[in-house]
Coordinates of C-alpha atoms and ligand atoms in Angstrom, one line a residue:
M1 CA 157.3 88.1 -161.7
C2 CA 157.5 90.1 -158.5
G3 CA 156.3 93.4 -157.2
I4 CA 158.4 95.9 -155.7
V5 CA 157.8 99.4 -153.5
G6 CA 159.3 102.1 -151.4
Y7 CA 158.1 105.0 -150.0
I8 CA 159.0 107.7 -148.2
G9 CA 157.5 110.1 -146.4
S10 CA 155.1 111.3 -144.1
R11 CA 152.2 109.3 -144.6
D12 CA 151.7 105.6 -142.8
V13 CA 154.5 104.2 -143.8
P14 CA 153.5 100.5 -143.3
S15 CA 149.9 101.4 -144.5
V16 CA 151.2 102.7 -147.6
L17 CA 153.9 100.0 -148.8
L18 CA 150.6 97.7 -148.1
G19 CA 148.2 99.4 -150.3
S20 CA 150.6 99.3 -153.0
L21 CA 151.5 95.9 -152.8
W22 CA 147.9 94.9 -152.9
R23 CA 147.8 96.5 -156.2
L24 CA 150.5 94.8 -157.7
E25 CA 149.8 91.5 -156.0
Y26 CA 148.9 90.2 -159.5
R27 CA 153.4 90.3 -159.9
G28 CA 153.6 87.1 -157.8
Y29 CA 151.8 86.6 -154.4
D30 CA 154.1 83.0 -153.3
S31 CA 154.8 85.0 -150.1
S32 CA 155.3 89.2 -149.1
G33 CA 157.3 91.1 -146.8
I34 CA 157.8 94.9 -146.1
A35 CA 160.9 96.8 -144.4
V36 CA 161.5 99.8 -142.0
I37 CA 163.3 102.1 -140.7
S38 CA 161.8 104.0 -137.4
N39 CA 164.2 105.4 -134.6
S40 CA 167.4 103.9 -136.2
E41 CA 166.2 100.4 -136.4
L42 CA 165.4 98.2 -138.9
I43 CA 161.9 96.6 -138.5
V44 CA 160.5 93.9 -141.2
R45 CA 157.5 92.0 -141.5
K46 CA 157.4 88.9 -143.7
V47 CA 155.4 85.9 -144.2
P48 CA 155.0 82.8 -146.9
G49 CA 151.5 83.0 -148.5
K50 CA 149.2 85.4 -149.2
L51 CA 149.8 88.9 -149.1
S52 CA 146.2 88.4 -146.5
E53 CA 149.0 87.0 -144.0
L54 CA 150.9 90.0 -144.3
E55 CA 148.7 92.8 -143.5
E56 CA 147.2 90.1 -140.3
L57 CA 150.7 89.8 -139.0
I58 CA 151.3 93.1 -139.4
K59 CA 148.0 94.1 -137.5
R60 CA 149.4 91.8 -134.6
K61 CA 153.1 93.3 -135.0
P62 CA 152.0 97.0 -135.8
V63 CA 155.2 99.0 -137.4
S64 CA 155.4 102.5 -138.2
G65 CA 158.7 104.9 -139.7
E66 CA 160.0 107.4 -141.9
L67 CA 160.2 105.9 -145.0
G68 CA 160.5 101.2 -146.1
I69 CA 160.1 98.8 -148.8
G70 CA 158.2 96.1 -149.9
H71 CA 157.9 92.9 -151.9
T72 CA 155.3 90.3 -153.7
R73 CA 157.5 87.6 -155.3
W74 CA 157.1 84.6 -157.3
A75 CA 159.9 82.3 -156.6
T76 CA 162.1 81.4 -158.7
H77 CA 165.3 80.9 -156.3
G78 CA 164.3 79.1 -153.0
L79 CA 160.5 77.7 -151.9
P80 CA 158.2 80.2 -150.6
Q81 CA 159.0 79.9 -147.1
E82 CA 160.3 82.7 -144.5
N83 CA 164.5 83.0 -145.2
N84 CA 163.7 83.2 -148.9
T85 CA 161.3 86.6 -148.3
H86 CA 162.2 89.7 -149.4
P87 CA 163.0 92.4 -147.7
L88 CA 166.3 90.4 -148.0
L89 CA 169.0 91.7 -145.7
D90 CA 173.0 92.2 -145.1
C91 CA 174.8 90.7 -142.1
N92 CA 174.5 92.9 -139.9
E93 CA 170.9 94.3 -140.6
E94 CA 171.4 97.4 -141.6
I95 CA 170.4 97.4 -145.1
A96 CA 167.3 95.7 -146.7
L97 CA 166.8 94.5 -150.2
V98 CA 163.7 94.2 -152.4
V99 CA 164.6 92.9 -155.7
N100 CA 162.6 91.4 -158.8
G101 CA 164.9 89.8 -161.6
I102 CA 167.3 87.1 -161.9
I103 CA 171.2 87.5 -160.9
E104 CA 172.4 84.6 -163.5
N105 CA 176.1 84.5 -162.0
Y106 CA 175.1 84.6 -158.5
L107 CA 176.2 81.2 -157.7
S108 CA 179.8 82.7 -158.3
L109 CA 179.2 86.0 -156.7
K110 CA 178.2 84.0 -153.3
D111 CA 180.9 82.2 -153.3
E112 CA 183.4 85.2 -153.0
L113 CA 180.9 86.5 -150.6
E114 CA 181.1 83.9 -148.2
A115 CA 184.8 83.7 -149.1
K116 CA 185.2 87.3 -147.3
G117 CA 182.3 85.9 -144.1
H118 CA 179.3 86.9 -146.0
I119 CA 176.3 85.1 -143.8
F120 CA 173.8 84.0 -146.5
R121 CA 170.4 83.3 -144.8
S122 CA 167.9 82.4 -147.8
L123 CA 168.5 80.4 -151.6
T124 CA 167.7 82.7 -153.4
D125 CA 169.8 84.7 -156.5
S126 CA 168.8 88.0 -155.0
E127 CA 170.4 87.8 -151.7
V128 CA 173.8 88.3 -153.7
I129 CA 173.1 92.0 -153.8
V130 CA 172.7 93.3 -150.5
H131 CA 176.3 91.2 -149.7
L132 CA 177.4 93.0 -152.5
I133 CA 176.1 96.7 -151.2
E134 CA 177.5 95.7 -148.0
E135 CA 180.9 94.9 -148.9
H136 CA 181.2 98.8 -150.3
A137 CA 178.9 100.2 -147.7
G138 CA 181.4 102.6 -146.6
K139 CA 181.1 104.1 -149.5
G140 CA 177.7 105.4 -148.8
L141 CA 174.4 103.7 -149.8
T142 CA 174.2 105.5 -153.3
E143 CA 178.3 104.3 -154.3
A144 CA 178.0 101.0 -153.1
V145 CA 174.7 100.1 -154.8
R146 CA 176.5 102.0 -158.6
L147 CA 179.6 99.6 -157.5
A148 CA 177.2 96.0 -156.9
V149 CA 175.3 96.7 -160.0
K150 CA 178.3 96.3 -162.2
K151 CA 179.1 92.3 -160.7
L152 CA 175.5 91.7 -161.7
T153 CA 174.8 89.8 -164.7
G154 CA 171.3 88.5 -165.3
N155 CA 168.4 91.0 -165.1
F156 CA 167.2 93.2 -162.6
A157 CA 165.2 95.9 -160.6
F158 CA 165.4 96.4 -156.8
A159 CA 164.9 99.0 -154.0
V160 CA 167.7 99.5 -151.0
I161 CA 167.4 101.2 -147.7
K162 CA 170.2 101.4 -145.0
I163 CA 169.3 102.3 -141.4
S164 CA 172.4 104.9 -141.5
E165 CA 170.7 106.8 -144.7
R166 CA 167.6 107.0 -143.7
N167 CA 166.4 110.0 -146.1
K168 CA 166.7 108.5 -149.2
I169 CA 165.7 105.0 -151.2
V170 CA 168.2 103.9 -153.5
C171 CA 166.9 102.3 -157.2
A172 CA 168.3 100.3 -159.6
R173 CA 167.3 98.7 -163.6
H174 CA 168.7 96.4 -166.0
D175 CA 166.3 95.4 -168.3
A176 CA 163.2 95.0 -165.6
P177 CA 160.9 97.2 -164.9
L178 CA 160.3 99.8 -162.5
I179 CA 158.7 103.7 -162.2
C180 CA 159.0 106.4 -159.9
C181 CA 157.4 109.4 -158.8
Y182 CA 158.1 112.1 -156.2
S183 CA 156.6 114.8 -155.1
E184 CA 157.8 118.4 -152.4
K185 CA 157.3 115.9 -149.1
E186 CA 157.0 112.8 -150.1
A187 CA 158.6 109.9 -152.8
A188 CA 157.6 106.7 -154.4
V189 CA 158.9 103.7 -156.5
A190 CA 157.1 101.1 -157.8
S191 CA 156.9 98.3 -160.1
D192 CA 154.6 99.8 -162.3
M193 CA 152.4 102.6 -161.9
S194 CA 149.4 100.9 -160.4
G195 CA 151.8 100.6 -157.1
V196 CA 151.6 104.4 -157.2
V197 CA 147.9 104.7 -158.7
S198 CA 146.6 107.0 -155.5
I199 CA 149.4 108.5 -154.5
F200 CA 151.0 110.4 -157.5
D201 CA 149.9 112.1 -161.0
E202 CA 152.7 111.7 -162.5
V203 CA 155.3 109.1 -162.8
I204 CA 158.8 109.2 -164.4
D205 CA 160.1 105.8 -166.1
I206 CA 163.0 105.0 -164.8
P207 CA 165.5 104.8 -167.7
N208 CA 167.3 101.1 -168.5
D209 CA 170.7 100.8 -166.6
S210 CA 170.7 104.1 -164.1
I211 CA 170.2 104.3 -160.6
V212 CA 167.6 106.4 -158.4
V213 CA 168.2 108.6 -155.4
L214 CA 164.9 109.5 -153.8
G215 CA 163.8 111.2 -151.0
R216 CA 161.3 114.0 -149.5
G217 CA 161.2 116.0 -152.4
K218 CA 164.3 114.1 -154.4
C219 CA 165.0 112.4 -157.2
S220 CA 168.5 112.0 -159.0
I221 CA 169.0 109.8 -161.3
T222 CA 172.4 108.7 -162.9
N223 CA 173.7 105.8 -165.2
F224 CA 175.4 102.6 -164.6
Q225 CA 178.7 104.8 -164.8
G226 CA 177.3 108.0 -162.8
R227 CA 176.9 110.2 -165.0
E228 CA 173.4 112.1 -164.7
V229 CA 170.7 111.5 -166.7
K230 CA 167.8 113.7 -167.4
F231 CA 164.1 112.2 -167.4
T232 CA 160.4 113.1 -167.7
R233 CA 157.5 113.0 -166.0
R234 CA 154.3 112.1 -167.2
K235 CA 150.4 111.1 -166.0
V236 CA 149.4 108.3 -164.7
T237 CA 147.4 106.8 -167.4
I238 CA 144.7 105.0 -164.9
A239 CA 142.4 105.6 -162.4
V240 CA 141.9 103.3 -158.9
K241 CA 138.5 102.1 -160.4
D242 CA 140.2 100.8 -163.2
I243 CA 142.4 98.3 -161.3
D244 CA 139.7 97.4 -158.8
K245 CA 137.7 94.0 -158.8
G246 CA 134.0 96.6 -159.1
H247 CA 131.0 94.2 -158.0
Y248 CA 132.8 91.5 -159.4
P249 CA 133.7 88.7 -157.0
H250 CA 137.2 88.3 -159.4
F251 CA 139.5 90.1 -162.1
M252 CA 139.4 87.6 -164.8
L253 CA 134.6 87.8 -164.3
K254 CA 135.5 91.9 -164.6
E255 CA 138.0 91.5 -167.7
I256 CA 135.3 88.8 -169.5
Y257 CA 132.7 91.5 -168.7
E258 CA 135.0 94.4 -169.9
Q259 CA 135.2 92.8 -173.4
P260 CA 131.9 94.9 -175.3
K261 CA 133.2 97.8 -174.1
V262 CA 136.5 97.3 -175.1
L263 CA 136.3 96.1 -178.5
H264 CA 134.0 98.9 -179.0
N265 CA 136.2 101.6 -178.0
I266 CA 138.9 99.7 -180.6
V267 CA 137.1 99.6 -183.7
S268 CA 135.8 103.3 -182.5
E269 CA 139.2 104.3 -182.5
R270 CA 140.6 102.3 -185.3
I271 CA 137.7 102.8 -187.9
I272 CA 137.9 107.3 -189.0
D273 CA 135.6 108.5 -192.0
S274 CA 135.6 104.9 -193.4
R275 CA 139.6 104.6 -193.1
I276 CA 141.5 102.6 -191.2
Q277 CA 143.7 104.4 -188.2
L278 CA 146.3 102.7 -186.8
G279 CA 147.5 105.2 -184.9
E280 CA 150.2 108.1 -184.3
E281 CA 152.8 105.4 -183.0
L282 CA 152.6 102.7 -185.9
S283 CA 156.3 105.0 -187.2
I284 CA 156.7 102.7 -189.9
S285 CA 155.7 104.6 -193.2
E286 CA 153.2 102.9 -195.7
E287 CA 156.3 102.6 -198.3
E288 CA 158.3 100.9 -195.9
L289 CA 155.3 98.4 -195.1
K290 CA 154.2 98.1 -199.0
K291 CA 158.4 96.3 -199.3
I292 CA 157.8 93.9 -196.5
S293 CA 158.1 90.7 -198.1
R294 CA 157.5 88.7 -194.6
I295 CA 156.7 88.9 -191.1
V296 CA 157.6 87.2 -188.3
I297 CA 155.5 87.1 -185.1
Q298 CA 157.0 86.3 -181.6
A299 CA 155.6 85.6 -178.3
C300 CA 154.4 84.0 -175.6
G301 CA 150.8 82.3 -174.7
T302 CA 148.1 84.1 -175.5
S303 CA 149.6 86.8 -176.9
W304 CA 151.1 83.9 -179.4
H305 CA 148.1 82.4 -179.8
A306 CA 146.7 85.9 -180.7
G307 CA 149.4 86.5 -183.3
L308 CA 148.5 82.9 -185.2
V309 CA 145.4 84.1 -185.6
G310 CA 147.0 87.3 -186.7
K311 CA 148.7 84.5 -189.4
Y312 CA 145.8 83.7 -190.9
I313 CA 144.4 86.9 -192.0
I314 CA 147.7 88.3 -192.6
E315 CA 148.2 85.9 -195.2
K316 CA 144.5 85.8 -196.5
F317 CA 144.1 89.9 -197.0
A318 CA 147.6 91.1 -197.2
R319 CA 149.1 87.8 -199.3
I320 CA 152.6 88.5 -196.6
H321 CA 154.3 85.6 -195.8
T322 CA 153.8 85.4 -192.4
E323 CA 155.1 83.1 -189.2
V324 CA 154.4 82.6 -185.9
D325 CA 156.7 81.8 -183.2
I326 CA 157.2 81.8 -179.9
S327 CA 159.9 83.8 -178.5
S328 CA 161.8 81.6 -175.7
E329 CA 162.2 79.5 -179.4
F330 CA 162.3 82.7 -181.8
R331 CA 165.6 84.3 -179.5
Y332 CA 168.0 81.4 -179.9
R333 CA 167.3 79.5 -183.1
D334 CA 169.1 81.7 -185.4
A335 CA 166.0 82.5 -188.0
V336 CA 166.9 83.3 -191.2
L337 CA 166.2 86.8 -191.7
D338 CA 166.5 89.3 -194.5
S339 CA 166.0 93.3 -194.5
D340 CA 162.5 92.5 -195.6
T341 CA 161.4 90.7 -192.7
L342 CA 159.2 92.6 -190.4
I343 CA 159.3 91.6 -187.2
M344 CA 156.6 92.4 -184.6
A345 CA 156.3 91.4 -180.9
I346 CA 152.1 90.8 -178.8
S347 CA 152.5 91.7 -175.5
Q348 CA 149.6 92.7 -173.0
S349 CA 152.6 93.7 -170.3
G350 CA 155.4 94.8 -172.8
E351 CA 157.5 93.1 -170.1
T352 CA 157.6 89.9 -171.3
A353 CA 161.7 89.0 -171.0
D354 CA 161.5 86.2 -173.9
T355 CA 159.6 88.8 -175.9
I356 CA 161.7 91.4 -175.7
A357 CA 164.5 89.6 -176.4
G358 CA 163.7 88.3 -179.4
L359 CA 162.6 92.1 -179.9
R360 CA 166.4 93.4 -179.6
E361 CA 167.6 89.5 -181.3
A362 CA 166.0 91.5 -184.1
K363 CA 167.2 94.9 -183.4
V364 CA 170.4 93.6 -183.9
K365 CA 169.8 92.7 -187.2
F366 CA 168.4 95.7 -188.0
L367 CA 165.2 94.9 -188.5
K368 CA 162.0 96.4 -187.8
V369 CA 159.9 95.6 -185.1
L370 CA 156.7 96.6 -185.1
S371 CA 155.1 95.5 -181.6
L372 CA 151.3 95.4 -180.7
V373 CA 151.2 96.2 -176.9
N374 CA 149.3 96.8 -174.0
V375 CA 151.0 98.6 -171.3
L376 CA 152.0 101.6 -172.9
Q377 CA 155.5 103.0 -172.3
S378 CA 156.3 99.3 -171.2
S379 CA 160.5 98.0 -172.5
I380 CA 158.6 96.9 -175.5
H381 CA 157.0 100.0 -176.4
R382 CA 160.3 101.8 -175.6
E383 CA 162.0 100.2 -178.1
S384 CA 160.6 98.6 -180.5
D385 CA 160.4 100.9 -183.8
G386 CA 156.8 101.0 -184.3
I387 CA 153.5 100.3 -182.0
I388 CA 150.0 99.5 -182.3
G389 CA 148.3 100.2 -178.6
I390 CA 146.4 97.0 -177.9
M391 CA 143.8 99.7 -175.7
A392 CA 142.6 96.6 -173.3
G393 CA 142.6 99.0 -170.6
P394 CA 144.6 97.1 -166.9
E395 CA 144.5 93.3 -167.1
I396 CA 145.1 92.1 -164.1
G397 CA 143.7 88.7 -163.4
V398 CA 146.4 86.2 -164.6
A399 CA 144.9 84.3 -167.0
S400 CA 144.7 87.2 -170.3
T401 CA 140.8 87.4 -171.7
K402 CA 140.4 91.1 -172.9
A403 CA 144.0 91.5 -174.2
Y404 CA 143.4 88.7 -175.9
T405 CA 140.4 89.4 -177.7
A406 CA 142.2 93.2 -178.2
E407 CA 145.4 91.8 -180.3
I408 CA 143.0 89.4 -182.2
V409 CA 140.8 93.2 -183.2
N410 CA 144.3 95.2 -183.6
L411 CA 146.0 92.1 -185.6
Y412 CA 142.8 92.2 -188.0
F413 CA 143.0 95.7 -188.5
L414 CA 146.5 95.6 -189.3
A415 CA 145.8 93.3 -192.2
L416 CA 143.2 94.7 -193.3
H417 CA 145.8 98.4 -193.6
L418 CA 147.7 96.2 -195.0
G419 CA 146.0 94.1 -197.6
I420 CA 144.5 97.0 -198.8
L421 CA 148.3 98.7 -199.3
R422 CA 149.1 96.2 -201.2
G423 CA 145.7 96.3 -203.3
F424 CA 144.5 92.5 -202.6
V425 CA 141.9 94.1 -200.3
S426 CA 138.8 96.5 -202.5
R427 CA 137.0 99.2 -200.5
A428 CA 134.0 97.7 -201.1
Q429 CA 136.3 94.5 -199.2
L430 CA 136.9 96.5 -196.4
K431 CA 133.4 97.9 -196.1
E432 CA 132.3 94.4 -195.1
H433 CA 134.9 94.6 -193.5
F434 CA 134.3 97.5 -190.9
S435 CA 130.6 96.1 -190.5
A436 CA 131.3 92.7 -189.8
L437 CA 133.6 94.6 -186.6
M438 CA 131.3 97.1 -185.9
K439 CA 128.8 94.3 -184.8
V440 CA 131.6 92.5 -183.2
P441 CA 131.0 94.2 -179.7
E442 CA 127.1 93.8 -179.4
Q443 CA 127.5 89.9 -180.5
V444 CA 130.2 89.4 -177.3
E445 CA 127.2 91.1 -175.7
Q446 CA 125.2 88.5 -176.7
I447 CA 127.3 85.2 -175.8
L448 CA 127.4 86.9 -171.8
K449 CA 124.2 86.4 -171.6
L450 CA 124.1 82.5 -172.0
D451 CA 126.6 82.4 -168.6
S452 CA 124.3 80.6 -166.7
D453 CA 124.4 77.9 -169.6
I454 CA 127.8 78.1 -170.1
K455 CA 128.3 77.4 -165.7
A456 CA 125.0 74.5 -166.4
I457 CA 127.9 72.9 -167.8
A458 CA 130.7 73.5 -166.3
E459 CA 129.1 72.2 -163.8
I460 CA 128.9 68.4 -165.7
F461 CA 132.2 68.8 -166.2
C462 CA 134.4 70.2 -163.2
N463 CA 135.5 67.1 -161.7
S464 CA 136.9 65.7 -165.4
R465 CA 140.4 64.7 -165.2
D466 CA 141.4 65.8 -168.7
F467 CA 140.3 67.9 -171.2
L468 CA 140.9 67.8 -175.4
F469 CA 140.3 71.1 -177.4
L470 CA 139.7 70.7 -181.3
G471 CA 139.4 73.8 -183.7
R472 CA 140.4 74.2 -187.4
G473 CA 142.2 77.1 -189.7
L474 CA 141.2 79.8 -187.4
N475 CA 139.9 78.5 -184.7
Y476 CA 142.9 76.4 -184.1
A477 CA 143.9 79.4 -182.6
T478 CA 140.8 79.0 -180.2
A479 CA 141.4 76.0 -179.6
L480 CA 144.7 76.2 -177.8
E481 CA 143.9 79.5 -176.3
G482 CA 140.3 77.4 -174.4
A483 CA 142.5 74.3 -173.0
L484 CA 145.1 77.1 -172.2
K485 CA 142.6 79.6 -169.9
L486 CA 141.1 75.9 -168.3
K487 CA 144.5 74.3 -167.4
E488 CA 146.5 77.3 -165.8
I489 CA 142.8 77.7 -163.9
S490 CA 141.7 74.9 -163.3
Y491 CA 144.4 72.3 -163.1
I492 CA 142.6 70.6 -165.2
N493 CA 144.9 68.6 -168.3
A494 CA 143.6 69.9 -170.8
T495 CA 145.3 69.6 -174.4
G496 CA 144.6 71.6 -177.2
Y497 CA 144.5 70.3 -181.0
A498 CA 144.0 71.6 -184.5
A499 CA 141.5 68.8 -185.1
G500 CA 142.6 67.7 -188.1
E501 CA 146.0 66.4 -186.9
M502 CA 143.7 64.4 -183.7
K503 CA 144.3 61.2 -185.5
H504 CA 147.7 61.5 -185.4
G505 CA 148.2 61.1 -181.9
P506 CA 144.9 62.3 -179.4
I507 CA 142.3 60.4 -180.5
A508 CA 144.0 57.3 -178.1
L509 CA 143.3 59.9 -174.8
I510 CA 138.9 59.6 -176.2
D511 CA 137.0 57.4 -174.0
H512 CA 134.0 58.1 -172.7
K513 CA 134.9 60.0 -170.1
M514 CA 136.5 62.4 -172.4
P515 CA 134.9 66.3 -173.0
V516 CA 135.7 67.0 -176.1
V517 CA 135.3 71.4 -176.7
C518 CA 134.7 71.0 -180.5
V519 CA 134.9 74.9 -182.1
N520 CA 133.3 74.8 -185.0
P521 CA 131.4 78.3 -185.8
R522 CA 130.2 78.0 -189.8
S523 CA 133.5 78.8 -191.4
S524 CA 135.2 77.3 -194.9
V525 CA 136.5 74.3 -193.0
Y526 CA 133.6 73.6 -191.4
E527 CA 132.2 70.6 -192.9
K528 CA 135.7 68.8 -192.3
M529 CA 136.1 70.1 -188.4
L530 CA 132.3 68.0 -188.5
S531 CA 133.9 64.9 -189.7
N532 CA 136.3 65.5 -186.9
I533 CA 133.2 65.7 -184.5
Q534 CA 132.2 62.6 -185.4
E535 CA 135.6 60.7 -185.4
V536 CA 135.4 61.9 -181.8
V537 CA 131.5 60.4 -181.4
A538 CA 132.3 57.6 -182.7
R539 CA 135.2 56.5 -179.8
K540 CA 132.6 58.2 -177.1
G541 CA 134.3 61.1 -177.0
I542 CA 131.9 63.7 -175.6
P543 CA 131.7 66.8 -178.1
I544 CA 131.0 70.1 -176.2
S545 CA 131.1 72.4 -179.1
V546 CA 130.8 75.8 -179.5
V547 CA 129.1 76.4 -183.2
T548 CA 126.4 79.4 -185.4
K549 CA 123.3 79.4 -183.7
G550 CA 120.7 77.7 -185.5
D551 CA 123.5 74.9 -186.5
R552 CA 121.5 71.4 -186.0
R553 CA 124.0 69.6 -187.8
T554 CA 127.0 70.3 -185.0
K555 CA 124.2 70.1 -182.7
G556 CA 123.4 66.8 -183.6
A557 CA 126.4 65.1 -183.1
S558 CA 127.1 67.0 -179.7
K559 CA 126.3 66.4 -176.0
H560 CA 125.8 69.9 -175.7
V561 CA 126.6 73.3 -177.6
I562 CA 126.8 76.6 -177.2
P563 CA 125.7 78.7 -179.7
I564 CA 127.5 82.1 -181.1
P565 CA 126.0 84.8 -183.5
E566 CA 126.5 84.7 -187.4
C567 CA 129.6 86.3 -187.8
H568 CA 132.0 87.1 -190.7
E569 CA 134.4 83.4 -190.5
C570 CA 137.5 86.1 -188.9
V571 CA 136.0 87.6 -186.9
S572 CA 134.9 84.4 -185.7
P573 CA 138.1 83.6 -183.2
I574 CA 137.1 86.6 -181.3
L575 CA 133.5 85.6 -180.8
A576 CA 134.1 81.5 -180.1
V577 CA 136.9 82.3 -177.3
I578 CA 134.2 84.0 -175.0
P579 CA 132.3 80.5 -174.0
L580 CA 135.9 79.4 -173.6
Q581 CA 136.6 81.9 -171.1
L582 CA 133.8 81.7 -169.2
L583 CA 134.3 77.7 -169.5
A584 CA 137.4 78.2 -167.4
Y585 CA 136.4 80.6 -165.2
H586 CA 133.3 78.6 -163.9
I587 CA 134.9 75.0 -164.1
A588 CA 137.8 77.4 -161.5
T589 CA 135.3 78.7 -159.5
L590 CA 133.1 75.7 -158.8
K591 CA 136.3 74.0 -157.7
E592 CA 137.0 77.0 -155.4
L593 CA 140.1 77.4 -156.8
D594 CA 141.9 81.2 -156.8
V595 CA 140.6 82.4 -160.0
D596 CA 143.2 85.6 -160.1
R597 CA 145.6 83.9 -158.2
P598 CA 146.6 80.7 -160.2
R599 CA 149.4 78.6 -158.4
N600 CA 152.8 78.5 -159.9
L601 CA 151.7 81.7 -162.1
A602 CA 152.0 86.0 -162.3
K603 CA 150.9 88.2 -164.6
S604 CA 153.7 90.0 -165.9
V605 CA 156.8 87.2 -166.9
T606 CA 159.4 89.4 -166.7
V607 CA 162.2 86.6 -166.0
E608 CA 163.4 84.2 -169.2
Ligands
F6R836 C1 147.7 83.5 -170.2 C2 148.8 84.7 -169.8 C3 150.4 84.3 -170.7 C4 150.8 85.7 -171.6 C5 152.0 85.5 -171.5 C6 152.8 86.4 -172.5 O1 146.3 83.1 -169.6 O2 148.3 85.2 -169.7 O3 150.5 83.5 -171.2 O4 149.8 85.8 -172.2 O5 152.9 85.0 -170.4 O6 152.7 87.9 -171.5 P1 152.2 89.1 -172.1 O7 151.5 89.1 -173.2 O8 152.2 90.2 -171.0 O9 153.6 89.4 -173.2

């Protein structure tokens, strides 16, 4: 949700800002803009639409300056049009501001400020911040920011510059991500590490509820009350190549193809000397884990789907009652939680607002939180009691792919670990599971070889209006995830359903035009699922089935089949989702849609 950047130093400021914005574009791409200060002048360039249009504008109307800020927007309040595009200015056009977040009390603040004569130009909630700063500008920019943040409720991260104080960028954060870095001659701020990766080797994770003043060779951090906050730097852990598309046309395709390597790395890191290693940051003792009587997993979107797979395998291997909740529901439902309940958050970004709120809800009740998180040092990482790193590497494509399969493999290891601790998994069974997991990377490679066959199926169905996805047991989640992938990047109405539940409603949708993706690898519910496929056929629906190689019976009932290798039932959700990722990708590209920038979406959902 919105990317913010700022730079002060001797490099070409607009180029640095644009370079950083390109790397943060996945956070939002409705509109973008920059503001630079040059010789006592504040110059703004902004456009609704893609970042490439801002780049064009800057080429046509070049700017230069000593420092600047930039923004790429995911609209919450106000359409993506020029007046709502950041940077936002104060009445006198001397202060420029870029914001990520939501100001919940903006309407009352706006009334107050308008009554004092401030003129608002946008419909954004964020604009109140720049006018609040303007109100106190006589006290200096840093103090004005401190007074402004005290009036705000909601979550925010922002950067602000002022003509008369052009030796500094002032930033603040409350429950929204922000990092900064500085060296002798320059300094920068960004929503995340990818915004500064090409300039700095080290970053500072700005502590929550603090204000940062950045200058050339200078960084001071204070809390909202004005007390100094100590900070440490950490190494930049990603390389430019990790966040570039390489030879792939889209990040999504690159990330689908990265899965064998990612899964191989996880399996190699988690199995050491025939034992499970969940990493140094698990931080919850074996004694504590043994005492757990219930697990509540809370997550959003694709991570929630991984949680559904987690429920099945944790209950199967460890016999611990496990619930999976959508974070936006969990946070408000006042769930019954006792002291032996372990709360788990699953999040690729580690910054999903609802998942953070769910985690805090648990902490208020003094419950332990163990999180699976991909982005290290993210809010979820920092606020959890224990962490299992997802280890998917940077995921830029808005549609999550490699993080999903990586989340499932990590949940698999956690479930086995709990199973061993509680005596439900024997050493011999563990060996069997290890062998199943070790085969996965190679099996995913084999499925990726079917890319052109899957594309051929995509060609047949890319103009379908609706899709139904069905699965049972462990692959109920696969059906949900396949449907989510398709709808979010192709805008086709796709419904994922538990196949056994189909006859209680969705069966009414099936006619001779309806493609029905049926996930039916060999499993304990194979026969049941096969009967469901027959029910689809009897209504003239068109089954496209994901099957275990050599399965003639499902093939006989289906119009098209996509074979996956023979595997342990518990790894089948990892394998079966790969063809569905490719199917969604090809359908969207055949429809000439922008796969990496699907409409209305953004990668990191930092607002509620
Ligand atoms: C779908 C997708 C989203 C995310 C969801 C949670 O492809 O990417 O549904 O899975 O927004 O995000 P994280 O995992 O970052 O908390």
